Amino acid sequence: MGAAVIQGNVGWPQRLWIIRHGESAGNIARDHAEASGAPLIDLKHRDADVPLSPLGLEQSQALGAWVRALPEDDRPTTFMASPYKRARETAVAVAAALGHVGEDVVVDERLREKEFGVLDRYTRAGIRAKFPELAEQRQLVGKFYFRPPGGESWCDVVLRLRSMLGDLQRNHAGERVMIVAHQVIVNCFRYLLERMDEGTILAIDRNGDVPNCGITEYLEAPDGCGLLLQRTNFVAPLVEAGSPVTIESDRPKGAR
């Protein structure tokens, strides 16, 4: 277990889960485009409106069943989600397992997917063909600092999550908070809470994608001065329910 190290005189949630949404229709479309060598991913919706796939809904329901089976004092008391449809659908499915309605899920735009700007919907091959100079710049700068025109770097995501952590300390101390968002959000929270550097978090990212409905969990430290990492990429709820575990990149709109 690792210790989170953002400290101060304010409180922390008693327990914090950060979860990647279930498999989405965008994941499937991206895989098809990459496999066929297409330059663009064929999506019917803007990225914010891409829904869960049928399997993604099944994964979300399996996660909800696992949460419902937890002891009452260990269950989430607060649900938060990215405004993107696939994350909201996942959070609502889990909250519903505890008898909550959709309006009980707090939607926060700071939890949204990393924005890809002009690279939106391009495959890796498409980026190299359409934007060779940007592909070269990203290779040189690295994904942590590279910001595509009209988009965000990982640093930009980290900046908005810093204020998110401040709100969790001020407004949700002592609560049990479940956040449903995206792969980059999960990794950037880890970067902040575990006080990583660029090399460490990018090594984790290279090691593999965050599983759909994979759980990263923290507990408040005994002295109340931080959060302690309990587990990452925990997918036992899906395995126990017999739901397939999917580990697919969040890249239906360009390179992460």
Short mmCIF file of C-alpha atoms in Angstrom, two decimals:
data_model
loop_
_atom_site.label_atom_id
_atom_site.label_comp_id
_atom_site.label_asym_id
_atom_site.label_seq_id
_atom_site.Cartn_x
_atom_site.Cartn_y
_atom_site.Cartn_z
CA MET A 1 0.00 0.00 0.00
CA GLY A 2 1.18 3.52 -0.74
CA ALA A 3 0.41 6.68 1.18
CA ALA A 4 -1.17 9.76 -0.31
CA VAL A 5 0.73 12.80 0.73
CA ILE A 6 -1.43 15.85 0.11
CA GLN A 7 -1.75 17.01 3.69
CA GLY A 8 -3.15 19.93 5.60
CA ASN A 9 -5.47 20.97 8.40
CA VAL A 10 -8.70 20.06 6.61
CA GLY A 11 -10.34 16.65 6.59
CA TRP A 12 -10.41 13.89 4.03
CA PRO A 13 -13.07 11.46 2.88
CA GLN A 14 -13.10 8.35 5.04
CA ARG A 15 -12.89 6.26 1.87
CA LEU A 16 -12.38 7.25 -1.77
CA TRP A 17 -12.99 5.08 -4.82
CA ILE A 18 -11.90 6.32 -8.26
CA ILE A 19 -13.37 4.19 -11.02
CA ARG A 20 -13.09 4.15 -14.78
CA HIS A 21 -16.42 3.94 -16.61
CA GLY A 22 -17.66 0.70 -18.20
CA GLU A 23 -16.85 -0.23 -21.78
CA SER A 24 -18.23 2.37 -24.18
CA ALA A 25 -19.38 2.35 -27.77
CA GLY A 26 -16.37 4.58 -28.45
CA ASN A 27 -13.96 1.91 -27.25
CA ILE A 28 -15.45 -0.52 -29.76
CA ALA A 29 -15.40 2.00 -32.62
CA ARG A 30 -11.77 2.90 -31.86
CA ASP A 31 -10.67 -0.72 -31.89
CA HIS A 32 -12.37 -1.27 -35.24
CA ALA A 33 -10.78 1.83 -36.77
CA GLU A 34 -7.30 0.99 -35.48
CA ALA A 35 -7.56 -2.61 -36.71
CA SER A 36 -8.70 -1.53 -40.19
CA GLY A 37 -6.11 1.25 -40.52
CA ALA A 38 -8.80 3.93 -40.89
CA PRO A 39 -7.65 7.52 -40.21
CA LEU A 40 -10.86 8.48 -38.38
CA ILE A 41 -13.03 6.72 -35.83
CA ASP A 42 -16.62 6.38 -36.95
CA LEU A 43 -18.78 7.71 -34.12
CA LYS A 44 -22.38 8.90 -34.29
CA HIS A 45 -22.05 11.15 -31.26
CA ARG A 46 -19.68 13.77 -29.94
CA ASP A 47 -17.34 12.27 -27.37
CA ALA A 48 -19.31 13.65 -24.42
CA ASP A 49 -22.42 11.81 -25.63
CA VAL A 50 -20.89 8.38 -26.33
CA PRO A 51 -22.90 5.84 -24.28
CA LEU A 52 -21.94 2.59 -22.63
CA SER A 53 -21.91 -0.52 -24.79
CA PRO A 54 -24.23 -3.36 -23.70
CA LEU A 55 -21.21 -4.99 -22.08
CA GLY A 56 -20.36 -1.70 -20.36
CA LEU A 57 -23.82 -1.61 -18.81
CA GLU A 58 -23.39 -5.21 -17.67
CA GLN A 59 -20.04 -4.29 -16.08
CA SER A 60 -21.63 -1.31 -14.31
CA GLN A 61 -24.41 -3.47 -12.92
CA ALA A 62 -21.86 -6.02 -11.68
CA LEU A 63 -20.01 -3.21 -9.93
CA GLY A 64 -23.29 -2.08 -8.39
CA ALA A 65 -23.99 -5.58 -7.08
CA TRP A 66 -20.55 -5.64 -5.44
CA VAL A 67 -21.15 -2.27 -3.79
CA ARG A 68 -24.55 -3.45 -2.52
CA ALA A 69 -22.89 -6.50 -0.94
CA LEU A 70 -20.50 -4.33 1.10
CA PRO A 71 -21.25 -3.83 4.80
CA GLU A 72 -23.52 -0.82 5.20
CA ASP A 73 -20.81 1.20 6.94
CA ASP A 74 -18.44 0.62 4.00
CA ARG A 75 -20.80 1.62 1.18
CA PRO A 76 -20.47 4.93 -0.68
CA THR A 77 -22.38 7.87 0.75
CA THR A 78 -21.60 10.23 -2.14
CA PHE A 79 -21.48 9.54 -5.87
CA MET A 80 -19.67 11.85 -8.28
CA ALA A 81 -19.18 11.52 -12.03
CA SER A 82 -17.79 13.07 -15.15
CA PRO A 83 -20.48 14.78 -17.23
CA TYR A 84 -19.68 12.43 -20.13
CA LYS A 85 -22.56 10.04 -20.75
CA ARG A 86 -20.60 6.79 -20.34
CA ALA A 87 -19.35 7.87 -16.91
CA ARG A 88 -22.75 9.13 -15.77
CA GLU A 89 -24.42 5.90 -16.91
CA THR A 90 -21.88 3.87 -14.95
CA ALA A 91 -22.30 5.96 -11.80
CA VAL A 92 -26.10 5.90 -12.03
CA ALA A 93 -26.11 2.10 -12.41
CA VAL A 94 -23.96 1.70 -9.30
CA ALA A 95 -25.96 4.25 -7.30
CA ALA A 96 -29.22 2.57 -8.33
CA ALA A 97 -28.00 -0.67 -6.72
CA LEU A 98 -28.18 1.19 -3.39
CA GLY A 99 -31.60 2.67 -4.10
CA HIS A 100 -30.42 6.08 -5.30
CA VAL A 101 -31.86 7.94 -8.28
CA GLY A 102 -29.84 9.57 -11.05
CA GLU A 103 -30.17 13.02 -9.48
CA ASP A 104 -28.20 11.74 -6.48
CA VAL A 105 -25.06 11.52 -8.64
CA VAL A 106 -23.10 14.77 -8.46
CA VAL A 107 -21.83 15.67 -11.95
CA ASP A 108 -18.66 17.77 -12.03
CA GLU A 109 -17.08 19.04 -15.25
CA ARG A 110 -13.60 18.86 -13.71
CA LEU A 111 -13.90 15.07 -13.97
CA ARG A 112 -14.43 15.16 -17.73
CA GLU A 113 -12.24 13.29 -20.20
CA LYS A 114 -8.99 14.89 -21.30
CA GLU A 115 -9.73 17.13 -24.28
CA PHE A 116 -7.94 16.26 -27.53
CA GLY A 117 -8.57 19.40 -29.61
CA VAL A 118 -7.76 19.03 -33.31
CA LEU A 119 -6.76 15.39 -32.78
CA ASP A 120 -10.33 14.48 -31.82
CA ARG A 121 -11.44 11.16 -33.40
CA TYR A 122 -8.19 10.59 -35.31
CA THR A 123 -6.49 7.22 -34.99
CA ARG A 124 -2.75 6.99 -34.49
CA ALA A 125 -2.31 6.41 -38.22
CA GLY A 126 -4.62 9.33 -38.95
CA ILE A 127 -2.64 11.65 -36.69
CA ARG A 128 0.63 10.73 -38.36
CA ALA A 129 -0.87 11.29 -41.83
CA LYS A 130 -2.86 14.47 -41.11
CA PHE A 131 -0.67 16.12 -38.46
CA PRO A 132 2.90 14.84 -38.90
CA GLU A 133 4.40 17.89 -37.16
CA LEU A 134 2.16 17.44 -34.13
CA ALA A 135 2.98 13.72 -34.01
CA GLU A 136 6.68 14.61 -34.00
CA GLN A 137 6.20 17.28 -31.33
CA ARG A 138 4.27 14.88 -29.09
CA GLN A 139 7.02 12.30 -29.48
CA LEU A 140 9.60 14.88 -28.43
CA VAL A 141 7.68 16.57 -25.59
CA GLY A 142 5.92 13.49 -24.21
CA LYS A 143 2.25 13.09 -23.40
CA PHE A 144 2.52 14.61 -19.92
CA TYR A 145 3.34 18.09 -21.27
CA PHE A 146 2.13 17.91 -24.89
CA ARG A 147 -0.98 20.01 -25.51
CA PRO A 148 -2.61 19.58 -28.94
CA PRO A 149 -4.14 22.75 -30.42
CA GLY A 150 -7.51 23.26 -28.77
CA GLY A 151 -6.87 20.42 -26.33
CA GLU A 152 -5.22 19.62 -23.00
CA SER A 153 -2.02 18.13 -21.68
CA TRP A 154 -1.98 15.80 -18.68
CA CYS A 155 -0.75 18.82 -16.69
CA ASP A 156 -3.93 20.69 -17.57
CA VAL A 157 -5.98 17.77 -16.24
CA VAL A 158 -3.87 17.69 -13.06
CA LEU A 159 -4.56 21.41 -12.53
CA ARG A 160 -8.34 20.98 -12.54
CA LEU A 161 -8.09 17.94 -10.27
CA ARG A 162 -6.10 19.90 -7.68
CA SER A 163 -9.17 22.06 -7.09
CA MET A 164 -11.30 18.90 -7.04
CA LEU A 165 -9.22 17.49 -4.19
CA GLY A 166 -9.62 20.76 -2.30
CA ASP A 167 -13.38 20.45 -2.58
CA LEU A 168 -13.27 16.84 -1.36
CA GLN A 169 -11.38 17.98 1.73
CA ARG A 170 -13.63 20.96 2.44
CA ASN A 171 -17.02 19.50 1.59
CA HIS A 172 -16.77 15.70 1.92
CA ALA A 173 -14.56 15.06 4.94
CA GLY A 174 -15.56 11.86 6.69
CA GLU A 175 -17.75 10.71 3.80
CA ARG A 176 -17.32 7.68 1.56
CA VAL A 177 -17.00 9.05 -1.95
CA MET A 178 -17.18 7.12 -5.22
CA ILE A 179 -15.95 8.93 -8.35
CA VAL A 180 -16.60 7.56 -11.85
CA ALA A 181 -14.59 9.12 -14.64
CA HIS A 182 -11.96 8.23 -17.26
CA GLN A 183 -8.57 6.56 -17.56
CA VAL A 184 -6.53 9.78 -17.61
CA ILE A 185 -8.53 11.07 -14.63
CA VAL A 186 -7.72 7.91 -12.65
CA ASN A 187 -4.02 8.24 -13.43
CA CYS A 188 -3.90 11.97 -12.70
CA PHE A 189 -5.60 11.45 -9.33
CA ARG A 190 -2.96 8.83 -8.56
CA TYR A 191 -0.23 11.29 -9.60
CA LEU A 192 -1.58 13.80 -7.07
CA LEU A 193 -2.57 11.54 -4.20
CA GLU A 194 0.58 9.43 -4.28
CA ARG A 195 2.87 12.36 -5.04
CA MET A 196 4.36 10.86 -8.18
CA ASP A 197 6.62 12.48 -10.73
CA GLU A 198 6.21 12.43 -14.51
CA GLY A 199 8.32 9.34 -15.02
CA THR A 200 6.49 7.28 -12.40
CA ILE A 201 2.95 7.94 -13.64
CA LEU A 202 3.91 7.48 -17.29
CA ALA A 203 5.56 4.15 -16.44
CA ILE A 204 2.28 3.06 -14.84
CA ASP A 205 0.41 4.24 -17.92
CA ARG A 206 2.74 2.33 -20.25
CA ASN A 207 2.30 -0.80 -18.17
CA GLY A 208 -1.34 -1.09 -19.23
CA ASP A 209 -4.69 0.61 -19.52
CA VAL A 210 -7.01 0.97 -16.54
CA PRO A 211 -9.69 -1.74 -16.84
CA ASN A 212 -13.25 -0.67 -17.51
CA CYS A 213 -14.97 -0.46 -14.10
CA GLY A 214 -11.55 -1.00 -12.50
CA ILE A 215 -11.39 0.32 -8.94
CA THR A 216 -8.64 2.40 -7.34
CA GLU A 217 -9.34 2.74 -3.61
CA TYR A 218 -7.97 4.91 -0.80
CA LEU A 219 -8.64 5.03 2.95
CA GLU A 220 -8.13 7.99 5.23
CA ALA A 221 -4.86 7.72 7.15
CA PRO A 222 -5.21 7.02 10.90
CA ASP A 223 -3.85 10.49 11.70
CA GLY A 224 -6.30 12.11 9.29
CA CYS A 225 -3.50 13.76 7.34
CA GLY A 226 -3.85 11.98 4.02
CA LEU A 227 -5.17 9.01 2.11
CA LEU A 228 -3.65 5.56 1.96
CA LEU A 229 -3.75 3.57 -1.26
CA GLN A 230 -5.48 0.21 -0.78
CA ARG A 231 -5.61 -1.24 -4.30
CA THR A 232 -5.59 -0.34 -7.96
CA ASN A 233 -7.23 -1.82 -11.07
CA PHE A 234 -9.38 -4.03 -8.84
CA VAL A 235 -11.77 -5.99 -11.07
CA ALA A 236 -12.91 -8.80 -8.77
CA PRO A 237 -16.53 -7.53 -8.85
CA LEU A 238 -16.65 -8.22 -12.61
CA VAL A 239 -14.89 -11.57 -12.32
CA GLU A 240 -17.22 -12.71 -9.53
CA ALA A 241 -20.26 -11.73 -11.60
CA GLY A 242 -18.95 -13.48 -14.71
CA SER A 243 -18.80 -10.22 -16.66
CA PRO A 244 -15.88 -9.95 -19.13
CA VAL A 245 -13.05 -7.65 -18.05
CA THR A 246 -12.14 -5.19 -20.82
CA ILE A 247 -8.90 -3.24 -20.86
CA GLU A 248 -9.26 -0.86 -23.76
CA SER A 249 -7.65 2.50 -24.35
CA ASP A 250 -9.71 5.68 -24.06
CA ARG A 251 -8.60 6.76 -27.50
CA PRO A 252 -11.67 7.28 -29.66
CA LYS A 253 -10.43 10.82 -30.20
CA GLY A 254 -6.71 10.80 -30.61
CA ALA A 255 -3.60 9.98 -28.66
CA ARG A 256 -3.73 10.19 -24.89
#
